[in-house]
Tab-separated table of C-alpha atoms in Angstrom:
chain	number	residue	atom	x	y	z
A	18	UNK	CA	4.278	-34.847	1.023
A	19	UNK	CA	2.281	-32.047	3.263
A	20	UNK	CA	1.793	-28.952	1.513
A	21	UNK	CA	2.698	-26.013	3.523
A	22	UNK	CA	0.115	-23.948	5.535
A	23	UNK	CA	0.961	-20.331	6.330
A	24	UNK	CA	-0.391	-19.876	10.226
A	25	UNK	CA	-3.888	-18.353	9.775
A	26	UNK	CA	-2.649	-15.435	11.990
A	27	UNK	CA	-0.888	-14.643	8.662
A	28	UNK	CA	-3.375	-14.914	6.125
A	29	UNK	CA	-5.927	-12.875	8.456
A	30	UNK	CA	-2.897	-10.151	8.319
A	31	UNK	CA	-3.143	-10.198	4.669
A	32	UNK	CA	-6.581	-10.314	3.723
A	33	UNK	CA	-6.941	-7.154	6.179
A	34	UNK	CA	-4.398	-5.233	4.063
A	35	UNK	CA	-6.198	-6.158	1.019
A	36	UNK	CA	-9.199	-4.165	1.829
A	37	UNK	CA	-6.947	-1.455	1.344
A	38	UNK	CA	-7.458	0.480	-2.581
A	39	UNK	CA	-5.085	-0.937	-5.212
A	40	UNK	CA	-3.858	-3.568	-2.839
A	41	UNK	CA	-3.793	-7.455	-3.994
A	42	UNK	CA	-1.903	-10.076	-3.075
A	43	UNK	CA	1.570	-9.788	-3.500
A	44	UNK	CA	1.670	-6.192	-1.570
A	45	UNK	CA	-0.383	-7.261	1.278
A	46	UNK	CA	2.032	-10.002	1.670
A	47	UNK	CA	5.072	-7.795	1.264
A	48	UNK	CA	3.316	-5.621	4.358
A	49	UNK	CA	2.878	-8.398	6.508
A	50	UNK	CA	5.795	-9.460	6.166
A	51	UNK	CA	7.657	-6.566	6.275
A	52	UNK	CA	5.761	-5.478	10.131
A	53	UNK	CA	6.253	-9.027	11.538
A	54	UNK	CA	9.746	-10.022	10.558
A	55	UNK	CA	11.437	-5.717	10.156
A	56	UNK	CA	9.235	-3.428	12.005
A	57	UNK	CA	7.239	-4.882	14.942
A	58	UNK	CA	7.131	-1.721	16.630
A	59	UNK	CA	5.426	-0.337	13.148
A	60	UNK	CA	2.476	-3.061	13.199
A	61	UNK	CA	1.771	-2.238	17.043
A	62	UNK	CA	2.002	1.755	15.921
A	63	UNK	CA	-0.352	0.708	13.078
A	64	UNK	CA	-2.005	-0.822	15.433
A	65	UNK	CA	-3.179	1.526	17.879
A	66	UNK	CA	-3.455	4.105	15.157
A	67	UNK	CA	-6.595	2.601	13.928
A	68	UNK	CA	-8.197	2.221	17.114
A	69	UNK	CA	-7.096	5.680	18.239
A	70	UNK	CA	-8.778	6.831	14.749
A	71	UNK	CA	-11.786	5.057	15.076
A	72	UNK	CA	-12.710	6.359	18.115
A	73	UNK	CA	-11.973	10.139	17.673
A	74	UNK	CA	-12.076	10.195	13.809
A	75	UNK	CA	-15.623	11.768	12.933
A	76	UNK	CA	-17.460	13.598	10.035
A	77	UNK	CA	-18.136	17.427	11.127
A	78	UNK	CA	-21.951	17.885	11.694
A	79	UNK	CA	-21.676	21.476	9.515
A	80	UNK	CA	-18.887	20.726	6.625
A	81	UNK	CA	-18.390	17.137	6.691
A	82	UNK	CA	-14.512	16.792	7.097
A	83	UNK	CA	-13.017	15.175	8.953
A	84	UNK	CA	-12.491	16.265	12.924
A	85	UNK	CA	-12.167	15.123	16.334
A	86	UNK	CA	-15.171	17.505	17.595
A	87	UNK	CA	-18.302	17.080	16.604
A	88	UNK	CA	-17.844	21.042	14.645
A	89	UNK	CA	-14.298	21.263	13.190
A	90	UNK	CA	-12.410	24.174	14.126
A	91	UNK	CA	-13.008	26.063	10.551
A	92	UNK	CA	-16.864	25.934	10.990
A	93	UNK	CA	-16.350	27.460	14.005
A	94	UNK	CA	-13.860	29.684	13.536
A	95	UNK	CA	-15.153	33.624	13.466
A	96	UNK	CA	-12.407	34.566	10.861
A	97	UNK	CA	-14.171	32.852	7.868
A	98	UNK	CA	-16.081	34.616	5.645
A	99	UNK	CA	-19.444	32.469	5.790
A	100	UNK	CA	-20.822	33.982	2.743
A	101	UNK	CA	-18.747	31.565	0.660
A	102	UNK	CA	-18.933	28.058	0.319
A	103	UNK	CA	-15.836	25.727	-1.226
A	104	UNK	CA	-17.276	22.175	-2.489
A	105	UNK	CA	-14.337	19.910	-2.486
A	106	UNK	CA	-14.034	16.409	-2.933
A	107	UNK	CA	-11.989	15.285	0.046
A	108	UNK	CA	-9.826	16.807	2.796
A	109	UNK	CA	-6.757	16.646	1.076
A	110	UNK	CA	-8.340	18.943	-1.669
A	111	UNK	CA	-9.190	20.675	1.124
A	112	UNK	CA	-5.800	21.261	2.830
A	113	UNK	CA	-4.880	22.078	-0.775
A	114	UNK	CA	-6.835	24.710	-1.226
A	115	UNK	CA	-5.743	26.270	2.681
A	116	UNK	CA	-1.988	26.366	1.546
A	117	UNK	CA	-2.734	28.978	-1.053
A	118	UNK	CA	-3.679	31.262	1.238
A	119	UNK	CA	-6.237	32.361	-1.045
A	120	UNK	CA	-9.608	31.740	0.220
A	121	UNK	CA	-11.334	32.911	3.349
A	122	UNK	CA	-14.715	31.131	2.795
A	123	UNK	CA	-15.905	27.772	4.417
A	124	UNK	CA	-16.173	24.356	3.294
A	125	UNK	CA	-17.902	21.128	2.114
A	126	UNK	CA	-15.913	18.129	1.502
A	127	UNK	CA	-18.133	15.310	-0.402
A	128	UNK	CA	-16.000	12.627	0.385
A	129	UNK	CA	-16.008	11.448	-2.944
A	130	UNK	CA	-17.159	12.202	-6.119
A	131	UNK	CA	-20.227	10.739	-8.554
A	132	UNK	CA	-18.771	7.633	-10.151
A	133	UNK	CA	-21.987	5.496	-10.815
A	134	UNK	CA	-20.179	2.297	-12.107
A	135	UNK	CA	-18.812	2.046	-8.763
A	136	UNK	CA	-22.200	2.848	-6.889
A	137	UNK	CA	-21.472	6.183	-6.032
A	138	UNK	CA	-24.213	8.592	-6.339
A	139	UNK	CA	-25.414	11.552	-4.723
A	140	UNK	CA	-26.707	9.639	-1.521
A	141	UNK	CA	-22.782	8.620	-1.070
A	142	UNK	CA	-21.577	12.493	-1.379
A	143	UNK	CA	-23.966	13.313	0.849
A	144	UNK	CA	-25.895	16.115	-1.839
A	145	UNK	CA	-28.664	15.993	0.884
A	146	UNK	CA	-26.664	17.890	3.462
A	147	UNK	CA	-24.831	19.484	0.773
A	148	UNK	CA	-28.329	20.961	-0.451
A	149	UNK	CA	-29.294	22.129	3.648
A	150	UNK	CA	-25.651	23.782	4.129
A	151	UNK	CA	-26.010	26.031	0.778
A	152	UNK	CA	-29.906	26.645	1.846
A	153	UNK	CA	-28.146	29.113	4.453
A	154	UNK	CA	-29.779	32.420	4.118
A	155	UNK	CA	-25.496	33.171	4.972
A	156	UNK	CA	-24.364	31.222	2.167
A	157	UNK	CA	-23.875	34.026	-1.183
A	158	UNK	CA	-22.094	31.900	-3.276
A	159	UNK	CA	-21.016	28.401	-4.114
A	160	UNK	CA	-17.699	27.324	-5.697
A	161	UNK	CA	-17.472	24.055	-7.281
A	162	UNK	CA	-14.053	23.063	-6.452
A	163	UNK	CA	-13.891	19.392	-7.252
A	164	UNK	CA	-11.123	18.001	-9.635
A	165	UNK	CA	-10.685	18.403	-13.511
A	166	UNK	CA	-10.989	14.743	-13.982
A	167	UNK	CA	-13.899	13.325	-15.685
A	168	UNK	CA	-15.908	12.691	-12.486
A	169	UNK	CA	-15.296	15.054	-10.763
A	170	UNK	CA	-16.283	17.569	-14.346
A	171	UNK	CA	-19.586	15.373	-14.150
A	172	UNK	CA	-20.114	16.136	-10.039
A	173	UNK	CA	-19.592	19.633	-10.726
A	174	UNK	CA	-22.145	19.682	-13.648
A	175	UNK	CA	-24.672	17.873	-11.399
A	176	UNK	CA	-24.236	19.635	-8.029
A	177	UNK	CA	-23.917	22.802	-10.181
A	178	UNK	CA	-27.512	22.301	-12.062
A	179	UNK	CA	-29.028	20.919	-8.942
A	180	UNK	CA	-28.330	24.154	-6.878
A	181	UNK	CA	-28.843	26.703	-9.195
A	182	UNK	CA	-32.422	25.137	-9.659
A	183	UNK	CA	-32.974	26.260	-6.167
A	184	UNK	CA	-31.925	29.709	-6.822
A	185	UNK	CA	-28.449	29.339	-5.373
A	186	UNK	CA	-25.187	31.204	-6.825
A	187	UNK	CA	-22.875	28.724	-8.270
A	188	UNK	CA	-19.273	29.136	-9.712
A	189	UNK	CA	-16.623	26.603	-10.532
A	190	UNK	CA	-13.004	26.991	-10.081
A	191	UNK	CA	-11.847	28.004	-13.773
A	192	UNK	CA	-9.752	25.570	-15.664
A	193	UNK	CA	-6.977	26.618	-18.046
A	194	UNK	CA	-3.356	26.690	-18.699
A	195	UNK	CA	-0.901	25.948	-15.176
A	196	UNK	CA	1.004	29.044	-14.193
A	197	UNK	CA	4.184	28.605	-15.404
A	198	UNK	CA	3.510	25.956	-18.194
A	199	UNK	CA	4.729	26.572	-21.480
A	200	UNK	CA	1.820	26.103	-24.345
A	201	UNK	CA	4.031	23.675	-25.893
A	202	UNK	CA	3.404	21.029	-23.475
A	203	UNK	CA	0.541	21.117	-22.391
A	204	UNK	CA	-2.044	18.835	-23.889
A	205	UNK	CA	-4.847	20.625	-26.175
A	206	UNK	CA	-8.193	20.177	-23.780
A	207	UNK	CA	-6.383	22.263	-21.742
A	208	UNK	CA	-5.771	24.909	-23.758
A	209	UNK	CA	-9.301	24.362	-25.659
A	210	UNK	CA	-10.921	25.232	-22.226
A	211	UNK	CA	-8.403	28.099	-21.635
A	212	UNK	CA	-9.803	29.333	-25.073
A	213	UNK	CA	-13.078	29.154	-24.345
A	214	UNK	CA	-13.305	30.599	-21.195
A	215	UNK	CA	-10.544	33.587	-22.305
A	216	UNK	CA	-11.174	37.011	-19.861
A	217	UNK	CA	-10.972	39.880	-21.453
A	218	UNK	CA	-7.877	42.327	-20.044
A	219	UNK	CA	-10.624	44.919	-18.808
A	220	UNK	CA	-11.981	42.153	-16.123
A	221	UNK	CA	-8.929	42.189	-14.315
B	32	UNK	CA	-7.067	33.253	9.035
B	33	UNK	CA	-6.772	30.214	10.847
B	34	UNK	CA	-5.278	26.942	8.453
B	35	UNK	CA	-6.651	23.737	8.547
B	36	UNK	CA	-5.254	21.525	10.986
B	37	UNK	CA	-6.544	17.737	10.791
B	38	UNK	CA	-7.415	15.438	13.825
B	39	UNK	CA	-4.356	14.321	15.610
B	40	UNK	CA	-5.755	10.405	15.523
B	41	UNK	CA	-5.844	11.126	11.422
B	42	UNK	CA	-2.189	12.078	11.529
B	43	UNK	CA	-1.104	9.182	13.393
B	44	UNK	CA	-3.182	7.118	11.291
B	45	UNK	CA	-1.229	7.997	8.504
B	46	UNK	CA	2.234	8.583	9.782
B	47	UNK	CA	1.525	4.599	10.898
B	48	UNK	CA	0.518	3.939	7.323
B	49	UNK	CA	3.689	5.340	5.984
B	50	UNK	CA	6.176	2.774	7.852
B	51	UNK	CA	4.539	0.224	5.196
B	52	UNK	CA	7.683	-0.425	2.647
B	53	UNK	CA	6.805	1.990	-0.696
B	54	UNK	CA	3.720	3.903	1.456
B	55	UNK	CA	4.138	7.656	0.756
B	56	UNK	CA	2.563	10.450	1.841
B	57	UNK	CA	-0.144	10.344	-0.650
B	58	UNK	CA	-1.104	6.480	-0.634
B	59	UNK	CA	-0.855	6.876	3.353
B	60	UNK	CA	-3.540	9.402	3.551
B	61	UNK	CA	-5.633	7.085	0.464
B	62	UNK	CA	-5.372	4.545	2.779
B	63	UNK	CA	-6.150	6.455	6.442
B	64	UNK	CA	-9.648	8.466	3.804
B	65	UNK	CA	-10.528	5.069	2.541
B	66	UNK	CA	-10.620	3.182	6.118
B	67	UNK	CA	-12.623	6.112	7.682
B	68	UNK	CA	-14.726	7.148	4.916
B	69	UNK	CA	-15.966	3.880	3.305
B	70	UNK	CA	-14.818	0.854	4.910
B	71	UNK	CA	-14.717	1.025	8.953
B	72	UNK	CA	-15.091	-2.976	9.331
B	73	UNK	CA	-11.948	-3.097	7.354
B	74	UNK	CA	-9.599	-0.890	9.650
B	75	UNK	CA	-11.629	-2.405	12.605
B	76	UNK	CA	-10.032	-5.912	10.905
B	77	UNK	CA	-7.029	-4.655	10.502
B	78	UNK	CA	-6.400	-3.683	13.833
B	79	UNK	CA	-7.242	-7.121	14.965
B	80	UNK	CA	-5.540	-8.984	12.776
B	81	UNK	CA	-2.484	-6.661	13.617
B	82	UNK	CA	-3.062	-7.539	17.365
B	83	UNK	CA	-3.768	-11.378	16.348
B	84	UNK	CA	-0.489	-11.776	14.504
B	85	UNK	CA	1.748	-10.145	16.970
B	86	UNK	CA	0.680	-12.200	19.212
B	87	UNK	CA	0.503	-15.443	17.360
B	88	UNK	CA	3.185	-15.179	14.679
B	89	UNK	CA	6.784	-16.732	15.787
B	90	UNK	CA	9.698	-17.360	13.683
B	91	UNK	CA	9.736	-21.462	13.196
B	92	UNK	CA	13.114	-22.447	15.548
B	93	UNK	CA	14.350	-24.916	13.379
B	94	UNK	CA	13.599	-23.289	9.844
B	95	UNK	CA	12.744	-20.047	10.752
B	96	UNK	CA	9.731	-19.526	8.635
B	97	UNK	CA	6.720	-17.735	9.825
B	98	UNK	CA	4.596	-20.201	12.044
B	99	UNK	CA	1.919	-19.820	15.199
B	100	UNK	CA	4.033	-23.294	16.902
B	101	UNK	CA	7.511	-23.385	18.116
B	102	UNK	CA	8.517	-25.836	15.303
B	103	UNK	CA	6.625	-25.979	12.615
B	104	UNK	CA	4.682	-28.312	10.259
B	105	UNK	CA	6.756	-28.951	7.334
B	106	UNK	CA	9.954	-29.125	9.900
B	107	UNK	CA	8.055	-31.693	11.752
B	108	UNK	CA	6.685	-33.671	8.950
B	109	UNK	CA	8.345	-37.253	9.130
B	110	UNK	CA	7.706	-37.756	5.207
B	111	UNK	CA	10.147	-34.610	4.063
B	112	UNK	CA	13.454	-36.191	3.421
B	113	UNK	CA	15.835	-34.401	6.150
B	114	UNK	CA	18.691	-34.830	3.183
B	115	UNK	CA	18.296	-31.997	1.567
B	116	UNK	CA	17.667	-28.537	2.949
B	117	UNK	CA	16.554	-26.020	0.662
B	118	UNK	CA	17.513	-21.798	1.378
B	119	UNK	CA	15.001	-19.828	0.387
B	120	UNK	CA	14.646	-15.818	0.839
B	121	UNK	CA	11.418	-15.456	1.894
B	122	UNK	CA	7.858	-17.330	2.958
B	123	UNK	CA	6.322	-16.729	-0.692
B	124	UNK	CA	9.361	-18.249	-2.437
B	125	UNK	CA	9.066	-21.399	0.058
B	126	UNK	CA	5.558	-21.714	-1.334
B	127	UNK	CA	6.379	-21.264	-5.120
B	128	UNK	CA	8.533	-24.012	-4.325
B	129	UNK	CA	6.329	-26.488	-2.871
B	130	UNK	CA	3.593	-25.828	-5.620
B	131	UNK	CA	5.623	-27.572	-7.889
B	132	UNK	CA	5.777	-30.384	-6.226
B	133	UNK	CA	8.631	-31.790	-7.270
B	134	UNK	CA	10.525	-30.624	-3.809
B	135	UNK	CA	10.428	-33.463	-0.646
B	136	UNK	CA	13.115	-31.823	1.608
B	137	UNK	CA	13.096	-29.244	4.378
B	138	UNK	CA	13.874	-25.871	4.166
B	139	UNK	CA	15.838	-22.654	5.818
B	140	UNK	CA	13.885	-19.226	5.453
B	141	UNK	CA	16.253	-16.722	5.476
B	142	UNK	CA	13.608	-13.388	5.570
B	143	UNK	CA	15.740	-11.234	3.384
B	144	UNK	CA	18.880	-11.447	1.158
B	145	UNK	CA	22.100	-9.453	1.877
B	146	UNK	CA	22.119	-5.880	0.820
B	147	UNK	CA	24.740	-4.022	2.464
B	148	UNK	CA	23.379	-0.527	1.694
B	149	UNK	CA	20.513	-1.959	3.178
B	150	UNK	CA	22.136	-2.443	6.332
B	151	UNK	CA	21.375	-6.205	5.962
B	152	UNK	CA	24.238	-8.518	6.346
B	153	UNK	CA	24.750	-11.904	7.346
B	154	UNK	CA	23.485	-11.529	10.889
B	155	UNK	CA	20.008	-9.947	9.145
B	156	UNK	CA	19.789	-13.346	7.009
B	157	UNK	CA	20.017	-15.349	10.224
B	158	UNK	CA	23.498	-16.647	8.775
B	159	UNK	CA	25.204	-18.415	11.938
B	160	UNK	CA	21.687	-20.310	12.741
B	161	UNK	CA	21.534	-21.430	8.927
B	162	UNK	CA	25.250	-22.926	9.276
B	163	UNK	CA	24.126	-24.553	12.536
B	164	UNK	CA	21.134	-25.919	10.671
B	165	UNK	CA	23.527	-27.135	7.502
B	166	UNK	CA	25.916	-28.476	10.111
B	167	UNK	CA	23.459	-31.404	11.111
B	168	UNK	CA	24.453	-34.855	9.440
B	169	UNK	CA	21.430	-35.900	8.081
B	170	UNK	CA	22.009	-32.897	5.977
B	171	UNK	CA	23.540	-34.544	2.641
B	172	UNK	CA	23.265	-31.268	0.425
B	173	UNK	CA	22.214	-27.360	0.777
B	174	UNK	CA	20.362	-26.325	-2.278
B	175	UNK	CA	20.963	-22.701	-2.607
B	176	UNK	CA	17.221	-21.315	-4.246
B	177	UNK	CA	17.580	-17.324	-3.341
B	178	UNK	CA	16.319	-15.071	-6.152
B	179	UNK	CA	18.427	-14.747	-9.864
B	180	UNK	CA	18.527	-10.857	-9.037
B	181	UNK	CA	21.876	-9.240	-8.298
B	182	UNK	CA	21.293	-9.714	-4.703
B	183	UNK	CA	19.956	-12.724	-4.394
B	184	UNK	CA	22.650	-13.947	-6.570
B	185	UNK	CA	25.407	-12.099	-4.272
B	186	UNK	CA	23.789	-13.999	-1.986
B	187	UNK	CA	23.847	-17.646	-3.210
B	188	UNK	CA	27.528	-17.065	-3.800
B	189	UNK	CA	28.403	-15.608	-0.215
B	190	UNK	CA	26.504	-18.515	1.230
B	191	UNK	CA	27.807	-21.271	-1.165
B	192	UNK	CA	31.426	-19.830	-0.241
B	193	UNK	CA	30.720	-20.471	3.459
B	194	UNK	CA	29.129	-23.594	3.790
B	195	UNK	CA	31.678	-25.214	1.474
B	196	UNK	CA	34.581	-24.126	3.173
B	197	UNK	CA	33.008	-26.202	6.350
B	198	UNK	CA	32.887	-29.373	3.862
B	199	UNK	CA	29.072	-28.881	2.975
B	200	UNK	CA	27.559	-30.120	0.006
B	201	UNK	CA	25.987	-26.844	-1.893
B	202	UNK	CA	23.902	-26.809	-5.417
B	203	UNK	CA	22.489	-23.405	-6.524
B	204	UNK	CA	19.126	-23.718	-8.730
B	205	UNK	CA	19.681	-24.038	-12.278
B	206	UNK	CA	19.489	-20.852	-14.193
B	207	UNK	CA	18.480	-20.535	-17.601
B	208	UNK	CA	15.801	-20.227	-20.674
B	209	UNK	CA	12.186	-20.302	-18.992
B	210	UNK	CA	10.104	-22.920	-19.740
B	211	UNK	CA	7.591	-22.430	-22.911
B	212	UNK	CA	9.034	-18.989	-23.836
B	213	UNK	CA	10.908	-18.526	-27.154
B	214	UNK	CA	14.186	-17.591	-27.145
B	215	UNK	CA	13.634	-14.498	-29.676
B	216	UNK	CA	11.808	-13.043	-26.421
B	217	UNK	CA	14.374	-14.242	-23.906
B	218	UNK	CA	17.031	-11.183	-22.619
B	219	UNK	CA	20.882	-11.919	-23.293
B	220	UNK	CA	21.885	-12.744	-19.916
B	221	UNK	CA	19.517	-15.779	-19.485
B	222	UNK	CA	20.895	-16.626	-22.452
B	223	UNK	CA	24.286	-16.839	-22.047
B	224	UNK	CA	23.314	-18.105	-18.366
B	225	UNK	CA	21.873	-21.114	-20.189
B	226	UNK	CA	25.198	-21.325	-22.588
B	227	UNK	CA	27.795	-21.854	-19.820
B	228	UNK	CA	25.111	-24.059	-17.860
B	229	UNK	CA	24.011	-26.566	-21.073
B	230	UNK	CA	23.687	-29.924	-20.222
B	231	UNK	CA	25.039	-33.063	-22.513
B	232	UNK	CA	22.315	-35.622	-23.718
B	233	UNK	CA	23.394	-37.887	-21.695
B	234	UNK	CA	23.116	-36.619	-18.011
B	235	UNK	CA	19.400	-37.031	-18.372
């Protein structure tokens, strides 16, 4: 009895959409064969998508995001306040940030955030550039904008203690109850931080 | 003040991303930061085994399984028995099948089970080329292996229905109590699956 052999076109398909994060086996599988028997149109989209993106896709020279130019349209634009400087940790924080229609500054997106057990260190977020941007006689203040999550608490404390050594005004987003939340339900580090970094009614 | 707009080649990448079966928004643009960010070898391999498989990846004629020949292997194999034809849903299952070992015949790959809200009916299981298959008369029996969920059962029965009302001999699978599991653990339905399915002593 032969066993069967899937065509090695196939298995190349699959082992490509494993490189993917938090794709194994079974859903690369279900992807291939979901573009090549349902949606052949989709794989030749997907496709060209990747080549388009790896030829125009690049890392702006001043904030790091990404752009198509090699200074993304914020850097350059003459509307930004350059006085303030938003660490994030990737676009999407970014574009986060932009719908609140609450800050004017500029940016630096790390691309990531300090996670040494999986060999991310400062090299990988790029502190060295990070460290040139804030050096900017323009630059008045930095605002540590990475997420609440472990890691990105521990790139904050790091980036914050690494520019302040160099004389540089640092802030970090503050961290407390969600607008709208009811104390009930929401869990008690929250409200612990909330506590301890309670304004007083006459800062408003 | 001028929003964020990302590269156009970025957008793509992820609208392409999101034609993936479960692939929101969110694991679309994880997947378009990851490939640009930190692995640019893997999207590079992606594309090309995208481009590879297109081109290379058929539906087998006879069985209709994925294959890179016009017929292929197993349906060209002189030591499968052509007597029985096993219908399977998809490639995977087909190879679950043969690890056991215990299975000499051929097989018909239907790529999907009906699901009429779906949109996939017979035509979308390949259902007139399956009876055409069935219909040769080396074929002694169809076994009938789709899935024990509600559609793949739906399924089995539409198909069983069919081919015996054109004088085909049709088995389905046998359903019942999983092998080495203890019946305490064992959901009522398998159970009283196994009830109306018990075998006497002496058919072994």
């Amino acid at each position: 009895m032969s066993s069967i052999k899937p065509p090695a076109a196939l298995d190349a398909l699959v082992a490509a959409f494993k490189r993917l994060p938090g794709v194994g086996q079974k859903s690369a599988q279900r992807y291939a064969y979901h573009f090549l028997q349902r949606d052949r149109d989709g794989a030749a989209q997907l496709e060209r998508a990747l080549s388009d993106a790896l030829t125009n896709v690049q890392h702006c020279e001043r904030c790091n995001t990404f752009t198509d130019q090699p200074i993304c349209e914020t850097c350059l634009s003459p509307r930004r306040d350059p006085g303030l400087l938003c660490v994030v940790e990737t676009p999407a924080d970014q574009l986060m940030l932009e719908q609140t229609l609450s800050f004017t500054g500029l940016y630096f997106v790390l691309m990531g955030r300090l996670s040494p057990l999986d060999g991310i260190g400062p090299n990988e977020i790029h502190f060295q550039r990070l460290l040139a941007r804030a050096a900017d006689p323009a630059v008045r203040e930095v605002i540590l904008a990475t997420n609440f999550t472990q890691e990105g608490e521990a790139t904050a404390h790091y980036l914050g203690e690494m520019l302040r050594a160099r004389g540089i005004n640092v802030s970090r987003l503050a961290g407390g109850v969600p607008i709208g939340s009811e104390l009930e339900y929401v869990d008690g580090s929250t409200i612990a931080q909330a506590l301890r970094d309670r304004r007083t009614l006459a800062d408003r």
